[in-house]
């Protein structure tokens, strides 16, 4: 939601400059397009990781607690 708000803010800034008789600034437009691509890529990667987790474990969630012996020696004093 915050990312979409930032995209909208940059869009409004670019439009206000164009409406004021100033040539449209390409920097906000480039930032919005780049942000959309990055957000889409991050979402696609998260979905791919979730599908990989589901194929490996048969569940789409992680374990609530770690195993009692997670590879350490057990003595933390």
Short mmCIF file of C-alpha atoms in Angstrom, two decimals:
data_model
loop_
_atom_site.label_atom_id
_atom_site.label_comp_id
_atom_site.label_asym_id
_atom_site.label_seq_id
_atom_site.Cartn_x
_atom_site.Cartn_y
_atom_site.Cartn_z
CA UNK A 1 0.00 0.00 0.00
CA UNK A 2 2.79 2.42 0.85
CA UNK A 3 4.60 1.64 -2.40
CA UNK A 4 1.47 2.40 -4.40
CA UNK A 5 1.11 5.70 -2.55
CA UNK A 6 4.66 6.66 -3.44
CA UNK A 7 4.00 5.83 -7.10
CA UNK A 8 0.90 8.03 -7.00
CA UNK A 9 2.82 10.87 -5.36
CA UNK A 10 5.48 10.83 -8.08
CA UNK A 11 2.75 10.73 -10.72
CA UNK A 12 1.06 13.79 -9.23
CA UNK A 13 4.37 15.66 -9.05
CA UNK A 14 5.07 14.91 -12.71
CA UNK A 15 1.56 15.93 -13.77
CA UNK A 16 1.63 19.21 -11.80
CA UNK A 17 4.86 20.20 -13.52
CA UNK A 18 3.37 19.46 -16.93
CA UNK A 19 0.15 21.35 -16.10
CA UNK A 20 2.12 24.43 -15.03
CA UNK A 21 3.49 24.91 -18.52
CA UNK A 22 6.81 23.31 -17.69
CA UNK A 23 7.92 20.39 -19.82
CA UNK A 24 7.20 17.05 -18.21
CA UNK A 25 10.09 15.89 -16.06
CA UNK A 26 11.10 12.35 -17.11
CA UNK A 27 12.78 11.55 -13.77
CA UNK A 28 9.58 10.95 -11.74
CA UNK A 29 8.18 8.89 -14.60
CA UNK A 30 11.34 6.78 -14.73
CA UNK A 31 11.25 6.30 -10.95
CA UNK A 32 7.62 5.18 -11.05
CA UNK A 33 8.25 2.69 -13.83
CA UNK A 34 11.36 1.35 -12.06
CA UNK A 35 9.46 1.05 -8.78
CA UNK A 36 6.63 -0.86 -10.44
CA UNK A 37 9.09 -3.28 -12.05
CA UNK A 38 10.94 -3.83 -8.75
CA UNK A 39 7.67 -4.38 -6.84
CA UNK A 40 6.45 -6.86 -9.45
CA UNK A 41 9.79 -8.71 -9.41
CA UNK A 42 9.80 -8.94 -5.61
CA UNK A 43 6.24 -10.30 -5.65
CA UNK A 44 7.13 -12.86 -8.31
CA UNK A 45 10.17 -13.98 -6.31
CA UNK A 46 8.08 -14.34 -3.14
CA UNK A 47 5.53 -16.47 -4.99
CA UNK A 48 8.30 -18.63 -6.48
CA UNK A 49 9.83 -19.17 -3.02
CA UNK A 50 6.44 -20.04 -1.58
CA UNK A 51 5.81 -22.59 -4.35
CA UNK A 52 9.25 -24.10 -3.76
CA UNK A 53 8.53 -24.34 -0.03
CA UNK A 54 5.22 -26.04 -0.76
CA UNK A 55 6.84 -28.57 -3.09
CA UNK A 56 9.58 -29.34 -0.53
CA UNK A 57 7.42 -29.62 2.59
CA UNK A 58 3.85 -30.09 1.40
CA UNK A 59 2.81 -27.03 3.41
CA UNK A 60 2.75 -23.36 2.55
CA UNK A 61 3.75 -22.24 6.06
CA UNK A 62 6.92 -22.48 8.07
CA UNK A 63 7.19 -24.40 11.33
CA UNK A 64 6.07 -22.44 14.37
CA UNK A 65 9.04 -23.42 16.51
CA UNK A 66 12.56 -24.57 15.76
CA UNK A 67 13.59 -28.13 16.55
CA UNK A 68 15.05 -28.66 20.04
CA UNK A 69 18.50 -29.53 18.67
CA UNK A 70 19.11 -27.16 15.76
CA UNK A 71 22.68 -28.31 15.15
CA UNK A 72 24.27 -26.63 18.16
CA UNK A 73 25.95 -28.30 21.10
CA UNK A 74 23.08 -27.39 23.38
CA UNK A 75 25.28 -25.75 26.02
CA UNK A 76 25.05 -21.97 25.85
CA UNK A 77 26.67 -21.03 29.19
#
